[in-house]
CSV table of C-alpha atoms in Angstrom, one decimal:
chain,number,residue,atom,x,y,z
T,392,UNK,CA,127.9,53.4,243.0
T,393,UNK,CA,126.4,56.0,245.8
T,394,UNK,CA,126.0,59.6,244.4
T,395,UNK,CA,124.9,62.3,247.4
T,396,UNK,CA,125.2,65.6,247.2
T,397,UNK,CA,128.5,68.0,248.1
T,398,UNK,CA,127.3,71.3,246.5
T,399,UNK,CA,124.1,73.7,246.6
T,400,UNK,CA,123.6,76.6,244.0
T,401,UNK,CA,121.3,79.0,244.5
T,402,UNK,CA,119.8,82.6,243.0
T,403,UNK,CA,115.4,82.3,244.0
T,404,UNK,CA,112.4,84.0,244.9
T,405,UNK,CA,112.7,83.2,248.6
T,406,UNK,CA,116.2,84.6,248.9
T,407,UNK,CA,119.8,83.8,248.0
T,408,UNK,CA,122.0,81.3,248.9
T,409,UNK,CA,121.8,78.0,250.5
T,410,UNK,CA,120.7,79.6,254.2
T,411,UNK,CA,118.9,82.2,253.6
T,412,UNK,CA,116.8,80.0,250.8
T,413,UNK,CA,115.4,77.7,254.1
T,414,UNK,CA,114.5,80.3,256.5
T,415,UNK,CA,112.4,81.6,253.5
T,416,UNK,CA,110.4,78.4,253.5
T,417,UNK,CA,110.7,77.3,257.1
T,418,UNK,CA,109.3,80.7,258.8
T,419,UNK,CA,107.0,81.7,255.2
T,420,UNK,CA,108.7,84.8,254.2
T,421,UNK,CA,107.6,85.1,250.5
T,422,UNK,CA,109.7,86.0,247.3
T,423,UNK,CA,106.7,86.5,245.5
T,424,UNK,CA,105.4,90.7,244.8
T,425,UNK,CA,104.0,92.5,241.8
T,426,UNK,CA,106.6,93.1,238.8
T,427,UNK,CA,108.0,96.5,239.7
T,428,UNK,CA,107.3,100.0,237.4
T,429,UNK,CA,110.4,98.8,234.5
T,430,UNK,CA,109.7,95.3,234.3
T,431,UNK,CA,108.4,94.0,231.3
T,432,UNK,CA,106.2,91.6,232.1
T,433,UNK,CA,104.3,94.8,234.0
T,434,UNK,CA,101.2,95.2,232.4
T,435,UNK,CA,100.8,91.1,231.5
T,436,UNK,CA,101.3,90.3,235.6
T,437,UNK,CA,99.8,90.1,238.9
T,438,UNK,CA,102.2,88.3,241.1
T,439,UNK,CA,105.7,86.5,239.6
T,440,UNK,CA,108.8,85.4,241.1
T,441,UNK,CA,110.8,88.5,240.6
T,442,UNK,CA,115.4,88.7,240.7
T,443,UNK,CA,117.3,91.3,241.1
T,444,UNK,CA,118.8,92.2,237.9
T,445,UNK,CA,122.3,91.1,236.9
T,446,UNK,CA,125.0,92.7,234.7
T,447,UNK,CA,125.4,90.3,231.6
T,448,UNK,CA,129.6,91.8,232.1
T,449,UNK,CA,130.1,90.5,235.0
T,450,UNK,CA,130.3,86.7,234.0
T,451,UNK,CA,130.9,88.4,230.0
T,452,UNK,CA,132.8,90.9,227.4
T,453,UNK,CA,132.5,91.8,224.8
T,454,UNK,CA,128.8,92.3,222.0
T,455,UNK,CA,127.2,89.1,223.1
T,456,UNK,CA,126.3,90.6,226.6
T,457,UNK,CA,123.7,91.9,224.2
T,458,UNK,CA,122.2,89.4,223.7
T,459,UNK,CA,124.0,86.9,226.4
T,460,UNK,CA,120.2,85.8,227.9
T,461,UNK,CA,119.0,85.7,231.8
T,462,UNK,CA,118.9,81.2,232.9
T,463,UNK,CA,123.2,81.8,231.0
T,464,UNK,CA,123.8,84.2,233.5
T,465,UNK,CA,121.6,82.8,236.1
T,466,UNK,CA,123.3,79.8,235.7
T,467,UNK,CA,126.7,81.0,235.7
T,468,UNK,CA,126.0,82.6,239.0
T,469,UNK,CA,124.2,79.4,240.6
T,470,UNK,CA,127.5,77.4,239.3
T,471,UNK,CA,129.9,78.4,240.8
T,472,UNK,CA,128.5,79.0,243.7
T,473,UNK,CA,127.5,75.0,244.4
T,474,UNK,CA,131.3,74.5,243.4
T,475,UNK,CA,132.2,77.0,245.7
T,476,UNK,CA,130.3,74.6,248.2
T,477,UNK,CA,131.6,71.7,247.3
T,478,UNK,CA,135.0,73.5,247.6
T,479,UNK,CA,135.7,71.9,244.4
T,480,UNK,CA,138.2,73.6,241.7
T,481,UNK,CA,137.8,72.2,237.6
T,482,UNK,CA,141.5,70.9,237.6
T,483,UNK,CA,142.5,70.3,241.1
T,484,UNK,CA,140.2,68.7,242.4
T,485,UNK,CA,138.1,66.6,240.2
T,486,UNK,CA,139.8,65.1,236.7
T,487,UNK,CA,138.3,68.0,234.4
T,488,UNK,CA,137.7,65.0,232.1
T,489,UNK,CA,135.3,63.0,234.7
T,490,UNK,CA,133.3,65.9,235.5
T,491,UNK,CA,130.2,66.9,233.4
T,492,UNK,CA,127.3,69.3,233.8
T,493,UNK,CA,123.5,69.0,232.9
T,494,UNK,CA,120.8,72.6,232.8
T,495,UNK,CA,117.9,71.7,231.7
T,496,UNK,CA,115.7,75.2,230.9
T,497,UNK,CA,113.3,76.2,227.8
T,498,UNK,CA,115.7,77.8,226.6
T,499,UNK,CA,116.9,81.8,226.1
T,500,UNK,CA,112.7,83.1,225.0
T,501,UNK,CA,113.0,86.1,226.3
T,502,UNK,CA,115.8,87.0,224.4
T,503,UNK,CA,114.8,85.7,221.3
T,504,UNK,CA,111.5,87.5,221.5
T,505,UNK,CA,113.8,90.5,222.0
T,506,UNK,CA,115.1,90.1,218.7
T,507,UNK,CA,112.2,89.2,216.8
T,508,UNK,CA,110.7,92.7,218.3
T,509,UNK,CA,114.3,94.4,217.1
T,510,UNK,CA,114.1,92.3,213.2
T,511,UNK,CA,109.6,93.7,212.8
T,512,UNK,CA,110.2,97.2,213.2
T,513,UNK,CA,114.4,98.4,212.1
T,514,UNK,CA,114.8,95.5,210.0
T,515,UNK,CA,117.2,91.9,208.8
T,516,UNK,CA,120.5,94.9,209.9
T,517,UNK,CA,118.4,94.3,213.6
T,518,UNK,CA,119.6,91.0,214.8
T,519,UNK,CA,122.4,90.6,215.7
T,520,UNK,CA,124.7,87.8,215.4
T,521,UNK,CA,125.9,86.4,218.5
T,522,UNK,CA,122.0,85.4,218.5
T,523,UNK,CA,122.1,81.8,218.8
T,524,UNK,CA,125.0,81.9,221.2
T,525,UNK,CA,122.8,83.7,222.9
T,526,UNK,CA,119.4,82.0,223.1
T,527,UNK,CA,119.7,77.3,222.3
T,528,UNK,CA,119.3,76.0,225.3
T,529,UNK,CA,123.1,73.7,225.9
T,530,UNK,CA,124.0,77.1,226.9
T,531,UNK,CA,123.7,77.5,229.1
T,532,UNK,CA,125.8,73.8,230.3
T,533,UNK,CA,128.5,75.5,227.3
T,534,UNK,CA,129.0,78.3,229.2
T,535,UNK,CA,129.6,76.4,232.8
T,536,UNK,CA,131.5,74.0,231.2
T,537,UNK,CA,133.6,76.8,229.6
T,538,UNK,CA,133.9,79.3,232.4
T,539,UNK,CA,135.1,76.4,234.5
T,540,UNK,CA,137.4,73.9,232.4
T,541,UNK,CA,134.5,71.0,232.4
T,542,UNK,CA,135.4,68.4,229.2
T,543,UNK,CA,133.1,65.7,230.6
T,544,UNK,CA,129.5,64.7,229.8
T,545,UNK,CA,127.7,68.1,228.6
T,546,UNK,CA,124.0,68.0,227.9
T,547,UNK,CA,120.9,70.2,228.0
T,548,UNK,CA,117.3,68.7,230.4
T,549,UNK,CA,114.4,70.2,227.6
T,550,UNK,CA,111.4,68.2,229.5
T,551,UNK,CA,108.7,70.7,231.2
T,552,UNK,CA,108.4,71.2,234.6
T,553,UNK,CA,110.5,68.4,235.2
T,554,UNK,CA,113.7,69.7,233.5
T,555,UNK,CA,115.5,71.1,237.0
T,556,UNK,CA,114.7,66.7,238.4
T,557,UNK,CA,115.2,64.9,235.6
T,558,UNK,CA,118.8,66.2,235.2
T,559,UNK,CA,119.4,65.5,239.1
T,560,UNK,CA,118.4,62.2,237.6
T,561,UNK,CA,120.9,62.0,234.4
T,562,UNK,CA,123.1,63.6,236.5
T,563,UNK,CA,122.5,59.4,239.5
T,564,UNK,CA,122.7,57.7,236.4
T,565,UNK,CA,126.0,59.2,234.9
T,566,UNK,CA,128.1,58.4,238.1
T,567,UNK,CA,126.2,54.7,239.0
T,568,UNK,CA,127.8,53.9,235.9
T,569,UNK,CA,130.7,55.5,236.2
T,570,UNK,CA,131.0,57.7,233.6
T,571,UNK,CA,131.3,61.1,235.9
T,572,UNK,CA,132.9,61.6,239.7
T,573,UNK,CA,131.3,64.5,240.3
T,574,UNK,CA,128.4,65.5,237.4
T,575,UNK,CA,127.1,69.8,237.9
T,576,UNK,CA,123.2,70.1,237.9
T,577,UNK,CA,119.9,71.7,238.1
T,578,UNK,CA,117.4,74.0,235.8
T,579,UNK,CA,117.7,78.0,234.4
T,580,UNK,CA,114.7,79.3,233.8
T,581,UNK,CA,113.4,83.5,233.0
T,582,UNK,CA,110.5,83.9,231.9
T,583,UNK,CA,108.9,87.0,233.4
T,584,UNK,CA,108.4,88.9,229.6
T,585,UNK,CA,105.1,88.9,227.6
T,586,UNK,CA,104.3,86.8,225.4
T,587,UNK,CA,105.3,83.7,227.9
T,588,UNK,CA,103.1,84.9,230.3
T,589,UNK,CA,100.1,85.8,228.2
T,590,UNK,CA,100.2,82.3,227.1
T,591,UNK,CA,99.5,80.7,230.5
T,592,UNK,CA,97.3,84.3,231.2
T,593,UNK,CA,95.5,83.3,228.4
T,594,UNK,CA,95.6,80.1,229.1
T,595,UNK,CA,93.7,80.8,232.2
T,596,UNK,CA,96.6,79.2,234.6
T,597,UNK,CA,97.8,82.1,236.7
T,598,UNK,CA,96.9,83.0,240.3
T,599,UNK,CA,94.8,86.4,239.5
T,600,UNK,CA,92.4,88.9,241.5
T,601,UNK,CA,94.1,88.4,244.8
T,602,UNK,CA,95.2,92.0,246.8
T,603,UNK,CA,98.2,90.4,248.9
T,604,UNK,CA,100.5,88.9,246.8
T,605,UNK,CA,102.4,87.3,249.1
T,606,UNK,CA,99.3,85.0,249.1
T,607,UNK,CA,97.6,84.1,245.2
T,608,UNK,CA,100.4,81.1,245.6
T,609,UNK,CA,97.4,78.3,247.5
T,610,UNK,CA,98.4,73.9,246.6
T,611,UNK,CA,96.0,72.3,248.1
T,612,UNK,CA,94.0,74.9,249.4
T,613,UNK,CA,90.6,75.3,248.2
T,614,UNK,CA,90.7,79.2,246.9
T,615,UNK,CA,93.5,78.3,244.8
T,616,UNK,CA,93.1,79.4,240.8
T,617,UNK,CA,96.6,78.6,239.1
T,618,UNK,CA,100.1,78.7,239.8
T,619,UNK,CA,102.2,82.3,240.5
T,620,UNK,CA,105.3,82.7,237.3
T,621,UNK,CA,108.2,82.7,238.3
T,622,UNK,CA,112.5,82.5,237.3
T,623,UNK,CA,115.3,81.1,239.6
T,624,UNK,CA,118.4,79.3,238.9
T,625,UNK,CA,119.4,75.8,241.8
T,626,UNK,CA,122.7,73.6,240.7
T,627,UNK,CA,123.5,70.8,242.9
T,628,UNK,CA,126.7,69.1,242.6
T,629,UNK,CA,126.5,65.4,242.2
T,630,UNK,CA,129.3,63.9,243.1
T,631,UNK,CA,130.3,59.5,244.0
T,632,UNK,CA,130.8,59.0,247.5
T,633,UNK,CA,134.7,57.9,247.2
T,634,UNK,CA,135.1,60.7,245.4
T,635,UNK,CA,133.9,63.3,248.0
T,636,UNK,CA,135.1,61.4,251.2
T,637,UNK,CA,138.7,61.3,250.0
T,638,UNK,CA,138.3,65.1,249.9
T,639,UNK,CA,136.7,64.8,253.0
T,640,UNK,CA,133.7,65.6,252.3
T,641,UNK,CA,130.5,64.1,253.2
T,642,UNK,CA,127.1,65.9,252.0
T,643,UNK,CA,124.5,66.5,252.2
T,644,UNK,CA,122.3,63.7,251.3
T,645,UNK,CA,122.4,61.0,249.0
T,646,UNK,CA,120.3,61.1,245.4
T,647,UNK,CA,119.1,57.9,246.7
T,648,UNK,CA,116.3,56.0,243.4
T,649,UNK,CA,114.9,58.1,241.4
T,650,UNK,CA,111.5,58.0,238.2
T,651,UNK,CA,111.6,59.0,235.6
T,652,UNK,CA,108.4,58.2,233.1
T,653,UNK,CA,105.5,59.9,230.8
T,654,UNK,CA,101.6,60.3,232.2
T,655,UNK,CA,100.8,59.4,227.5
T,656,UNK,CA,97.3,61.3,228.3
T,657,UNK,CA,97.8,64.9,227.3
T,658,UNK,CA,100.0,67.9,226.0
T,659,UNK,CA,99.6,69.4,229.7
T,660,UNK,CA,97.1,67.6,231.2
T,661,UNK,CA,97.9,65.1,234.3
T,662,UNK,CA,96.3,61.5,233.8
T,663,UNK,CA,93.0,62.0,236.8
T,664,UNK,CA,94.0,58.8,237.6
T,665,UNK,CA,97.8,59.6,239.0
T,666,UNK,CA,98.8,56.9,237.7
T,667,UNK,CA,102.1,57.5,235.6
T,668,UNK,CA,102.8,60.2,238.9
T,669,UNK,CA,102.0,57.3,241.2
T,670,UNK,CA,104.3,54.9,238.8
T,671,UNK,CA,107.6,57.4,238.6
T,672,UNK,CA,107.0,57.8,243.1
T,673,UNK,CA,107.2,53.6,242.9
T,674,UNK,CA,110.3,53.7,240.3
T,675,UNK,CA,112.1,55.6,242.6
T,676,UNK,CA,110.9,53.3,245.6
T,677,UNK,CA,112.7,51.0,244.5
T,678,UNK,CA,115.6,52.5,242.2
T,679,UNK,CA,116.4,52.9,246.5
T,680,UNK,CA,115.4,49.2,247.8
T,681,UNK,CA,113.5,51.8,249.9
T,682,UNK,CA,110.0,50.6,250.8
T,683,UNK,CA,106.7,53.6,251.6
T,684,UNK,CA,106.2,52.8,255.3
T,685,UNK,CA,110.3,54.3,255.4
T,686,UNK,CA,109.4,57.8,253.8
T,687,UNK,CA,109.0,60.5,256.0
T,688,UNK,CA,108.5,62.8,253.7
T,689,UNK,CA,107.5,64.6,250.7
T,690,UNK,CA,108.1,67.8,249.2
T,691,UNK,CA,104.6,67.9,246.5
T,692,UNK,CA,105.7,69.6,242.4
T,693,UNK,CA,101.7,71.1,243.6
T,694,UNK,CA,101.3,74.4,241.9
T,695,UNK,CA,98.2,75.3,243.1
T,696,UNK,CA,96.4,74.4,240.0
T,697,UNK,CA,92.8,72.5,240.3
T,698,UNK,CA,93.5,69.3,238.7
T,699,UNK,CA,97.1,69.8,239.3
T,700,UNK,CA,96.6,69.0,242.8
T,701,UNK,CA,94.0,66.6,242.6
T,702,UNK,CA,95.5,64.0,240.4
T,703,UNK,CA,98.7,64.3,242.5
T,704,UNK,CA,97.1,63.4,246.3
T,705,UNK,CA,95.7,60.9,243.9
T,706,UNK,CA,99.0,59.4,243.6
T,707,UNK,CA,100.3,59.8,246.7
T,708,UNK,CA,97.1,58.4,248.1
T,709,UNK,CA,98.0,54.9,245.5
T,710,UNK,CA,100.9,55.3,247.1
T,711,UNK,CA,101.1,55.9,250.7
T,712,UNK,CA,97.6,56.2,251.5
T,713,UNK,CA,96.2,59.2,252.2
T,714,UNK,CA,97.6,60.3,255.0
T,715,UNK,CA,100.1,58.0,255.0
T,716,UNK,CA,103.2,60.7,254.8
T,717,UNK,CA,103.9,64.3,255.3
T,718,UNK,CA,103.5,66.3,252.2
T,719,UNK,CA,104.1,70.1,251.6
T,720,UNK,CA,104.4,71.6,248.8
T,721,UNK,CA,107.4,75.2,248.5
T,722,UNK,CA,106.2,77.0,246.0
T,723,UNK,CA,103.6,78.4,248.1
T,724,UNK,CA,106.8,80.9,248.2
T,725,UNK,CA,108.6,80.8,245.5
T,726,UNK,CA,106.4,80.4,243.0
T,727,UNK,CA,106.0,77.9,239.8
T,728,UNK,CA,110.3,78.0,238.3
T,729,UNK,CA,108.9,75.4,236.3
T,730,UNK,CA,112.4,73.7,234.5
T,731,UNK,CA,114.0,75.1,237.8
T,732,UNK,CA,111.7,73.5,240.4
T,733,UNK,CA,112.4,70.3,240.3
T,734,UNK,CA,115.8,71.0,241.7
T,735,UNK,CA,115.4,73.2,243.7
T,736,UNK,CA,113.4,71.3,245.8
T,737,UNK,CA,115.4,69.0,246.3
T,738,UNK,CA,117.6,70.9,247.6
T,739,UNK,CA,115.2,72.7,250.4
T,740,UNK,CA,114.3,68.4,250.6
T,741,UNK,CA,118.1,67.2,251.6
T,742,UNK,CA,118.1,70.3,254.0
T,743,UNK,CA,114.5,69.1,255.8
T,744,UNK,CA,116.2,66.3,256.2
T,745,UNK,CA,119.1,66.8,257.2
T,746,UNK,CA,118.8,70.3,259.1
T,747,UNK,CA,115.6,67.3,260.5
T,748,UNK,CA,112.4,70.5,259.5
T,749,UNK,CA,109.7,69.6,257.1
T,750,UNK,CA,108.6,73.2,255.4
T,751,UNK,CA,104.7,73.6,255.5
T,752,UNK,CA,102.8,74.4,252.9
T,753,UNK,CA,102.0,77.9,253.8
T,754,UNK,CA,98.8,79.6,252.8
T,755,UNK,CA,96.9,76.4,253.2
T,756,UNK,CA,94.9,77.9,255.6
T,757,UNK,CA,91.4,75.6,253.8
T,758,UNK,CA,92.6,72.3,252.4
T,759,UNK,CA,90.7,71.1,249.1
T,760,UNK,CA,88.6,68.5,250.7
T,761,UNK,CA,89.5,67.2,246.9
T,762,UNK,CA,93.5,67.1,248.4
T,763,UNK,CA,93.3,64.7,252.0
T,764,UNK,CA,96.7,64.1,253.0
T,765,UNK,CA,98.8,64.9,256.1
T,766,UNK,CA,99.4,68.7,255.2
T,767,UNK,CA,102.4,70.1,256.4
T,768,UNK,CA,100.6,73.4,257.8
T,769,UNK,CA,101.2,77.3,259.3
T,770,UNK,CA,104.5,76.1,260.7
T,771,UNK,CA,107.8,72.9,260.4
T,772,UNK,CA,107.7,70.1,261.5
T,773,UNK,CA,110.5,68.6,262.9
T,774,UNK,CA,111.3,65.4,261.8
T,775,UNK,CA,113.5,62.5,262.4
T,776,UNK,CA,112.3,61.1,258.3
T,777,UNK,CA,115.4,59.1,256.9
T,778,UNK,CA,114.2,58.5,253.0
T,779,UNK,CA,112.0,62.0,251.5
T,780,UNK,CA,110.7,62.3,248.1
T,781,UNK,CA,110.6,65.2,246.2
T,782,UNK,CA,107.9,65.5,242.3
T,783,UNK,CA,107.8,66.6,239.7
T,784,UNK,CA,105.7,67.3,236.5
T,785,UNK,CA,105.3,68.7,233.0
T,786,UNK,CA,103.8,69.5,230.5
T,787,UNK,CA,104.0,66.4,228.4
T,788,UNK,CA,103.0,64.2,231.1
T,789,UNK,CA,106.7,64.8,231.5
T,790,UNK,CA,107.1,63.0,235.2
T,791,UNK,CA,110.1,62.8,237.4
T,792,UNK,CA,110.5,61.0,241.4
T,793,UNK,CA,113.5,61.6,243.3
T,794,UNK,CA,114.0,59.3,246.7
T,795,UNK,CA,117.2,61.7,249.4
T,796,UNK,CA,118.6,59.6,251.6
T,797,UNK,CA,119.9,61.6,255.4
T,798,UNK,CA,123.1,60.9,255.9
T,799,UNK,CA,124.0,60.3,259.5
T,800,UNK,CA,124.3,62.7,261.4
T,801,UNK,CA,124.1,67.2,261.1
T,802,UNK,CA,123.6,67.5,257.5
T,803,UNK,CA,123.7,71.7,258.1
T,804,UNK,CA,125.7,71.8,255.0
T,805,UNK,CA,128.3,69.8,253.5
T,806,UNK,CA,130.7,67.9,256.2
T,807,UNK,CA,134.5,68.3,255.5
T,808,UNK,CA,137.9,67.6,256.9
T,809,UNK,CA,140.7,70.3,258.4
T,810,UNK,CA,141.6,70.8,254.0
T,811,UNK,CA,138.5,71.1,253.1
T,812,UNK,CA,137.0,73.6,255.8
T,813,UNK,CA,136.1,76.4,253.6
T,814,UNK,CA,135.4,77.1,250.4
T,815,UNK,CA,138.4,77.3,247.8
T,816,UNK,CA,137.4,80.1,245.3
T,817,UNK,CA,138.1,80.1,242.0
T,818,UNK,CA,139.0,83.0,239.6
T,819,UNK,CA,136.2,82.8,237.0
T,820,UNK,CA,133.5,81.7,240.4
T,821,UNK,CA,134.1,84.7,242.0
T,822,UNK,CA,132.9,87.0,239.3
T,823,UNK,CA,130.2,84.8,238.4
T,824,UNK,CA,129.1,84.8,241.8
T,825,UNK,CA,129.2,88.4,242.4
T,826,UNK,CA,127.7,89.2,239.8
T,827,UNK,CA,124.5,90.1,241.1
T,828,UNK,CA,123.3,92.4,243.5
T,829,UNK,CA,119.8,91.7,245.9
T,830,UNK,CA,117.9,94.6,244.7
T,831,UNK,CA,116.4,97.0,247.4
T,832,UNK,CA,113.0,97.2,249.8
T,833,UNK,CA,113.0,93.1,247.9
T,834,UNK,CA,113.9,91.9,252.1
T,835,UNK,CA,116.2,89.3,250.8
């Protein structure tokens, strides 16, 4: 069975929604800045991908709103937007037992930190009885299921920075197995709090020493010195192609194949020879019955770390040959959303194929000779490619590659017949999608 992307919900440092986010990626509008005054990570991070504030009362009520982690709020917002974009209301457009939800991420650790500090300062009575329902890794999926009446497969994915991409791969597996007609999949991350920022900072993994924050994320550049930590969420609606066609929907792109494997090498470092990543890409190509020469673009994991960028370049050369495929990393503008990066980049790749425009790697002024590739630099590149690949690599040696195929015709958005000309919003979707507004001065 064929799985197609029929909806997207994006809340990222580069923008909100499909057009704003992809517009930023193709015009060079960065979402990176110094955390504002009063932000909890202001003293820990020189630069970050910071989103506007979100009012928990817009998606929940009662005392639990005080410990409803930001990952849950962002997941609820993007889930509502993705379903609305696909024109899906559960129970009307899809059987509640035939739709699943899979959301990845590291869990609600900022709330856990605040509760630990509260207990240390004020004693046992300071710990909220709602703590677990605010922080457990499955809470984004569970809350989405509750909000929209989703009774099918529900799961959480915790494979570090590969989580969101693996959620997409798992969704494809469910659809191909005939276990679901629709799956809402992706990831939500909110890592901008002191302890999490400090662990990366003390490991010297973060970009530092940049006078201009928007230039700090520099994948594959000679001057790169780490990644930029960012928050955000991205969820996709994957749908069985026949189910979408019956609704009069074509979609953005097909997820034609996926690869998932492990380096089996080191808890944090990538294999220097890129063997695990190369094997992962080959699995994705084989899953789609595609040869390397048919792939017209790779959205690289490309975080801006010294070892990671070189290892990925080595893997790309192993699969495609040196300079054998156009490559770019959109993290130059979004920063690294950890588990949510992979699904955001899958969305960007689908849009790039559909709109015939490949986003460049901005700030790639002086390419590292050890990262030799056909880098897209300075400006977007027009394309008529049918296939593209996007990579996500996480701590523990987790590797995920997604192979996307362009659908016929102009694919600037989900194409619907007359009966689906406009998305139909449920009351829950309206509440969740209205949960945040851009902060003044963010350029969104």
